[in-house]
mmCIF file of C-alpha atoms in Angstrom:
data_model
loop_
_atom_site.group_PDB
_atom_site.id
_atom_site.type_symbol
_atom_site.label_atom_id
_atom_site.label_comp_id
_atom_site.label_asym_id
_atom_site.label_seq_id
_atom_site.Cartn_x
_atom_site.Cartn_y
_atom_site.Cartn_z
ATOM 1 C CA ALA A 23 -61.753 47.663 -79.815
ATOM 2 C CA ASN A 24 -60.188 51.069 -79.970
ATOM 3 C CA GLY A 25 -62.730 53.848 -80.735
ATOM 4 C CA SER A 26 -65.762 51.691 -79.637
ATOM 5 C CA GLY A 27 -66.879 54.354 -77.031
ATOM 6 C CA LYS A 28 -65.495 52.885 -73.797
ATOM 7 C CA SER A 29 -63.907 56.098 -72.516
ATOM 8 C CA THR A 30 -66.819 58.135 -73.740
ATOM 9 C CA PHE A 31 -68.985 55.970 -71.534
ATOM 10 C CA ILE A 32 -66.930 56.906 -68.452
ATOM 11 C CA LYS A 33 -66.929 60.673 -69.379
ATOM 12 C CA LEU A 34 -70.686 60.630 -69.797
ATOM 13 C CA LEU A 35 -71.210 58.900 -66.351
ATOM 14 C CA THR A 36 -68.984 61.518 -64.639
ATOM 15 C CA ARG A 37 -70.745 64.429 -66.495
ATOM 16 C CA LEU A 38 -67.596 65.499 -68.191
ATOM 17 C CA TYR A 39 -69.723 65.030 -71.352
ATOM 18 C CA ALA A 40 -73.541 65.723 -71.651
ATOM 19 C CA PRO A 41 -75.594 63.197 -73.720
ATOM 20 C CA THR A 42 -76.697 64.537 -77.011
ATOM 21 C CA GLU A 43 -79.740 62.324 -76.984
ATOM 22 C CA GLY A 44 -81.342 60.156 -74.314
ATOM 23 C CA HIS A 45 -80.902 60.365 -70.471
ATOM 24 C CA ILE A 46 -78.650 58.730 -67.883
ATOM 25 C CA ARG A 47 -80.421 58.094 -64.659
ATOM 26 C CA LEU A 48 -79.297 57.423 -61.109
ATOM 27 C CA ASN A 49 -81.991 55.935 -58.768
ATOM 28 C CA GLY A 50 -84.522 57.012 -61.566
ATOM 29 C CA ILE A 51 -83.543 60.535 -61.509
ATOM 30 C CA ASP A 52 -81.703 62.236 -64.498
ATOM 31 C CA ILE A 53 -78.110 62.864 -63.407
ATOM 32 C CA GLU A 54 -78.192 66.411 -64.858
ATOM 33 C CA LYS A 55 -80.615 67.230 -61.980
ATOM 34 C CA TYR A 56 -78.169 66.417 -59.249
ATOM 35 C CA ASP A 57 -75.833 68.986 -57.838
ATOM 36 C CA TYR A 58 -72.662 68.731 -59.940
ATOM 37 C CA LYS A 59 -70.112 68.805 -57.106
ATOM 38 C CA LYS A 60 -72.136 66.409 -54.881
ATOM 39 C CA TYR A 61 -72.654 64.119 -57.913
ATOM 40 C CA GLN A 62 -69.008 63.991 -58.788
ATOM 41 C CA LYS A 63 -68.073 63.014 -55.143
ATOM 42 C CA LEU A 64 -69.813 59.738 -55.775
ATOM 43 C CA PHE A 65 -66.792 58.688 -58.055
ATOM 44 C CA ALA A 66 -63.192 57.655 -57.560
ATOM 45 C CA THR A 67 -61.797 57.689 -60.955
ATOM 46 C CA VAL A 68 -58.432 56.820 -62.642
ATOM 47 C CA PHE A 69 -58.434 57.864 -66.238
ATOM 48 C CA GLN A 70 -56.271 56.480 -68.932
ATOM 49 C CA LYS A 71 -54.358 59.811 -69.134
ATOM 50 C CA PHE A 72 -53.488 61.143 -65.718
ATOM 51 C CA GLU A 73 -50.672 63.343 -64.344
ATOM 52 C CA LEU A 74 -48.609 63.318 -61.223
ATOM 53 C CA LEU A 75 -47.976 66.583 -59.442
ATOM 54 C CA ARG A 76 -44.303 67.515 -60.199
ATOM 55 C CA GLY A 77 -42.481 69.122 -57.304
ATOM 56 C CA VAL A 78 -45.010 67.839 -54.813
ATOM 57 C CA VAL A 79 -44.302 65.021 -52.195
ATOM 58 C CA LEU A 80 -45.699 61.592 -52.730
ATOM 59 C CA LYS A 81 -48.262 61.681 -49.942
ATOM 60 C CA GLU A 82 -49.771 64.926 -51.346
ATOM 61 C CA ASN A 83 -49.928 63.276 -54.721
ATOM 62 C CA ILE A 84 -52.022 60.576 -53.287
ATOM 63 C CA ALA A 85 -54.319 62.533 -50.873
ATOM 64 C CA LEU A 86 -54.468 65.561 -53.273
ATOM 65 C CA ASN A 87 -56.501 68.214 -51.486
ATOM 66 C CA GLU A 88 -57.892 65.943 -48.956
ATOM 67 C CA GLN A 89 -56.480 66.186 -45.295
ATOM 68 C CA ILE A 90 -53.808 63.639 -44.882
ATOM 69 C CA ASP A 91 -54.612 60.654 -42.802
ATOM 70 C CA GLU A 92 -51.384 58.829 -42.148
ATOM 71 C CA GLU A 93 -52.954 55.503 -41.163
ATOM 72 C CA LYS A 94 -55.288 55.579 -44.263
ATOM 73 C CA LEU A 95 -52.266 56.492 -46.534
ATOM 74 C CA GLN A 96 -50.364 53.439 -45.210
ATOM 75 C CA ARG A 97 -53.271 51.071 -45.706
ATOM 76 C CA VAL A 98 -54.062 52.222 -49.144
ATOM 77 C CA SER A 99 -50.415 52.100 -50.150
ATOM 78 C CA PHE A 100 -50.117 48.558 -48.945
ATOM 79 C CA GLU A 101 -53.384 47.534 -50.659
ATOM 80 C CA CYS A 102 -52.195 48.921 -54.017
ATOM 81 C CA GLY A 103 -48.734 47.388 -53.908
ATOM 82 C CA LEU A 104 -46.923 50.637 -53.284
ATOM 83 C CA SER A 105 -45.428 49.842 -49.843
ATOM 84 C CA GLU A 106 -42.171 48.145 -50.981
ATOM 85 C CA ILE A 107 -41.744 50.629 -53.767
ATOM 86 C CA ILE A 108 -41.985 53.662 -51.189
ATOM 87 C CA LYS A 109 -39.488 52.057 -48.902
ATOM 88 C CA ARG A 110 -36.833 52.536 -51.717
ATOM 89 C CA TYR A 111 -37.689 56.247 -52.059
ATOM 90 C CA PRO A 112 -35.173 58.476 -50.119
ATOM 91 C CA HIS A 113 -37.774 60.148 -47.943
ATOM 92 C CA GLN A 114 -40.574 57.583 -48.419
ATOM 93 C CA PHE A 115 -43.934 59.508 -48.377
ATOM 94 C CA ASP A 116 -42.186 62.916 -48.143
ATOM 95 C CA THR A 117 -40.226 62.139 -51.407
ATOM 96 C CA TYR A 118 -40.751 64.745 -54.060
ATOM 97 C CA ILE A 119 -42.017 63.571 -57.463
ATOM 98 C CA ASP A 120 -39.635 64.662 -60.345
ATOM 99 C CA LYS A 121 -35.884 64.678 -59.467
ATOM 100 C CA TRP A 122 -35.530 67.425 -62.260
ATOM 101 C CA VAL A 123 -37.583 69.770 -59.893
ATOM 102 C CA VAL A 124 -36.065 68.558 -56.546
ATOM 103 C CA GLU A 125 -32.629 67.014 -56.665
ATOM 104 C CA ASP A 126 -33.363 64.139 -54.274
ATOM 105 C CA GLY A 127 -36.804 63.485 -55.805
ATOM 106 C CA VAL A 128 -37.837 60.510 -57.890
ATOM 107 C CA ASN A 129 -39.157 59.850 -61.370
ATOM 108 C CA PRO A 130 -41.480 56.901 -60.799
ATOM 109 C CA SER A 131 -41.637 54.294 -63.645
ATOM 110 C CA GLY A 132 -44.766 53.948 -65.666
ATOM 111 C CA GLY A 133 -46.051 51.030 -63.494
ATOM 112 C CA GLU A 134 -45.232 52.875 -60.334
ATOM 113 C CA SER A 135 -47.064 56.041 -61.503
ATOM 114 C CA GLN A 136 -50.117 53.873 -62.356
ATOM 115 C CA ARG A 137 -50.041 52.401 -58.882
ATOM 116 C CA ILE A 138 -49.901 55.912 -57.445
ATOM 117 C CA ALA A 139 -52.931 56.852 -59.561
ATOM 118 C CA ILE A 140 -54.907 53.917 -58.368
ATOM 119 C CA ALA A 141 -53.901 54.646 -54.782
ATOM 120 C CA ARG A 142 -55.296 58.183 -55.258
ATOM 121 C CA ALA A 143 -58.646 56.633 -56.166
ATOM 122 C CA CYS A 144 -58.671 54.283 -53.215
ATOM 123 C CA TYR A 145 -57.594 57.143 -50.836
ATOM 124 C CA ARG A 146 -60.641 59.150 -52.157
ATOM 125 C CA ASP A 147 -62.927 56.241 -51.458
ATOM 126 C CA GLY A 148 -65.869 57.118 -53.514
ATOM 127 C CA ASP A 149 -69.013 55.019 -53.660
ATOM 128 C CA ILE A 150 -68.301 54.223 -57.384
ATOM 129 C CA PHE A 151 -64.799 53.374 -58.692
ATOM 130 C CA LEU A 152 -64.158 53.992 -62.340
ATOM 131 C CA LEU A 153 -60.969 52.719 -63.865
ATOM 132 C CA ASP A 154 -60.250 53.571 -67.502
ATOM 133 C CA GLU A 155 -57.383 51.366 -68.575
ATOM 134 C CA PRO A 156 -55.308 52.412 -65.601
ATOM 135 C CA THR A 157 -52.857 49.495 -65.965
ATOM 136 C CA ALA A 158 -51.857 50.089 -69.657
ATOM 137 C CA ALA A 159 -48.220 50.483 -68.785
ATOM 138 C CA LEU A 160 -47.994 47.214 -66.858
ATOM 139 C CA ASP A 161 -47.215 43.687 -68.132
ATOM 140 C CA PRO A 162 -50.186 41.148 -67.992
ATOM 141 C CA VAL A 163 -49.015 39.588 -64.835
ATOM 142 C CA ALA A 164 -48.676 42.839 -62.861
ATOM 143 C CA GLU A 165 -51.965 44.076 -64.250
ATOM 144 C CA HIS A 166 -53.732 40.876 -63.083
ATOM 145 C CA GLU A 167 -52.145 41.295 -59.677
ATOM 146 C CA ILE A 168 -53.323 44.917 -59.376
ATOM 147 C CA TYR A 169 -56.796 44.048 -60.418
ATOM 148 C CA THR A 170 -56.932 41.112 -58.053
ATOM 149 C CA GLN A 171 -55.790 43.397 -55.171
ATOM 150 C CA PHE A 172 -58.286 46.021 -56.247
ATOM 151 C CA ASN A 173 -61.106 43.397 -56.308
ATOM 152 C CA ASN A 174 -60.321 42.546 -52.740
ATOM 153 C CA ILE A 175 -60.387 46.195 -51.651
ATOM 154 C CA ILE A 176 -63.700 47.114 -52.947
ATOM 155 C CA THR A 177 -65.859 44.316 -51.687
ATOM 156 C CA ASP A 178 -68.670 46.625 -50.759
ATOM 157 C CA LYS A 179 -68.217 49.114 -53.609
ATOM 158 C CA CYS A 180 -69.386 49.409 -57.145
ATOM 159 C CA ALA A 181 -66.624 49.469 -59.792
ATOM 160 C CA ILE A 182 -66.423 49.752 -63.598
ATOM 161 C CA PHE A 183 -63.124 49.074 -65.176
ATOM 162 C CA ILE A 184 -62.061 49.290 -68.905
ATOM 163 C CA THR A 185 -59.334 47.061 -70.295
ATOM 164 C CA HIS A 186 -58.267 45.545 -73.587
ATOM 165 C CA ARG A 187 -56.800 42.486 -71.721
ATOM 166 C CA LEU A 188 -59.560 39.999 -71.198
ATOM 167 C CA SER A 189 -57.703 37.803 -68.533
ATOM 168 C CA ALA A 190 -58.624 40.664 -65.985
ATOM 169 C CA VAL A 191 -62.213 40.871 -67.301
ATOM 170 C CA GLN A 192 -62.827 37.393 -65.590
ATOM 171 C CA LEU A 193 -62.751 39.188 -62.258
ATOM 172 C CA ALA A 194 -65.865 41.203 -63.109
ATOM 173 C CA ASP A 195 -69.531 40.209 -62.042
ATOM 174 C CA LYS A 196 -70.717 41.578 -65.514
ATOM 175 C CA VAL A 197 -69.090 42.312 -68.783
ATOM 176 C CA ALA A 198 -70.131 44.909 -71.319
ATOM 177 C CA VAL A 199 -68.660 44.557 -74.777
ATOM 178 C CA PHE A 200 -68.654 47.910 -76.633
ATOM 179 C CA ASP A 201 -68.637 47.886 -80.472
ATOM 180 C CA ASN A 202 -68.983 51.030 -82.644
ATOM 181 C CA GLY A 203 -70.506 53.195 -79.855
ATOM 182 C CA HIS A 204 -72.968 50.640 -78.584
ATOM 183 C CA VAL A 205 -73.076 47.891 -76.045
ATOM 184 C CA ALA A 206 -72.951 44.840 -78.349
ATOM 185 C CA GLU A 207 -73.003 42.109 -75.621
ATOM 186 C CA TYR A 208 -73.561 42.053 -71.871
ATOM 187 C CA GLY A 209 -73.324 39.251 -69.295
ATOM 188 C CA THR A 210 -71.025 37.235 -67.293
ATOM 189 C CA HIS A 211 -67.735 35.977 -68.689
ATOM 190 C CA ALA A 212 -69.008 32.505 -68.959
ATOM 191 C CA GLU A 213 -72.243 33.570 -70.573
ATOM 192 C CA LEU A 214 -70.522 35.664 -73.177
ATOM 193 C CA TYR A 215 -67.787 33.159 -73.886
ATOM 194 C CA ALA A 216 -70.480 30.468 -74.573
ATOM 195 C CA LYS A 217 -72.304 32.723 -76.818
ATOM 196 C CA GLY A 218 -69.606 32.615 -79.441
ATOM 197 C CA GLY A 219 -69.845 36.381 -80.487
ATOM 198 C CA ILE A 220 -67.460 39.277 -80.321
ATOM 199 C CA TYR A 221 -66.286 38.607 -76.768
ATOM 200 C CA THR A 222 -65.425 34.864 -77.630
ATOM 201 C CA GLU A 223 -63.454 35.826 -80.687
ATOM 202 C CA MET A 224 -61.422 38.540 -78.846
ATOM 203 C CA PHE A 225 -60.820 36.285 -75.947
ATOM 204 C CA ASP A 226 -59.558 33.416 -78.045
ATOM 205 C CA LYS A 227 -57.304 35.648 -80.119
ATOM 206 C CA GLN A 228 -55.698 37.074 -77.023
ATOM 207 C CA ALA A 229 -55.326 33.504 -75.527
ATOM 208 C CA GLN A 230 -53.752 32.231 -78.667
ATOM 209 C CA PHE A 231 -51.349 35.118 -78.848
ATOM 210 C CA TYR A 232 -50.092 34.267 -75.261
ATOM 211 C CA ARG A 233 -49.821 30.599 -76.072
ATOM 212 C CA ASP A 234 -47.989 31.063 -79.320
ATOM 213 C CA ALA A 235 -45.680 33.887 -78.275
ATOM 214 C CA PRO A 236 -42.942 31.650 -76.525
ATOM 215 C CA GLN A 237 -42.925 29.356 -79.552
ATOM 216 C CA GLU A 238 -42.395 32.184 -81.972
ATOM 217 C CA ALA A 239 -39.645 33.722 -79.767
ATOM 218 C CA ASP A 240 -37.935 30.288 -79.605
ATOM 219 C CA SER A 241 -38.009 29.775 -83.345
ATOM 220 C CA LYS A 242 -36.597 33.321 -83.958
ATOM 221 C CA THR A 243 -33.796 32.474 -81.517
ATOM 222 C CA THR A 244 -33.124 29.204 -83.312
ATOM 223 C CA GLU A 245 -32.979 31.052 -86.534
#
């Protein structure tokens, strides 16, 4: 649920927040003892709130301050479902973001912006991917498509992703259910669903919503 501590968890892992009690350990060592810059290089993160760089070309928006590897840029864009979108941009990878800044630039839609943000994380290629609701602006079908693509990309990586939509959660090896700042349930999708607790209730409510939505829309149309 909102306010249960999911985003705080991500910020604690990345050392944007420091614990007020207890310790977070990596390989048995308190993370506060690692060199800060080296520690942060472990992560490729897409936060819930992100910004594209206005007046900067697309390829630099993806690579950020990294040296641009054209082959890697093409591969990452394809894997994140950006290739067909980029073909429609006037100068493709050299297209400027924000047409109010540059006349022949583009203003990406919410879904396109989120794909660009995910491409950034994939281009960075850290050991641990952290996705904090990066697909909030997408419809459920597009969200599931991106998570499936992402799941195929990171076969040899560790990834943590936060989402409210539980259809995507089934792709995860393990699920942590946060409630009021605590991990209330932890296990596989099948284990948690069989448990009949918070996860089961949330999953069933969402499933019911998607099942009932077309009927309700039809009845309103009939009226």
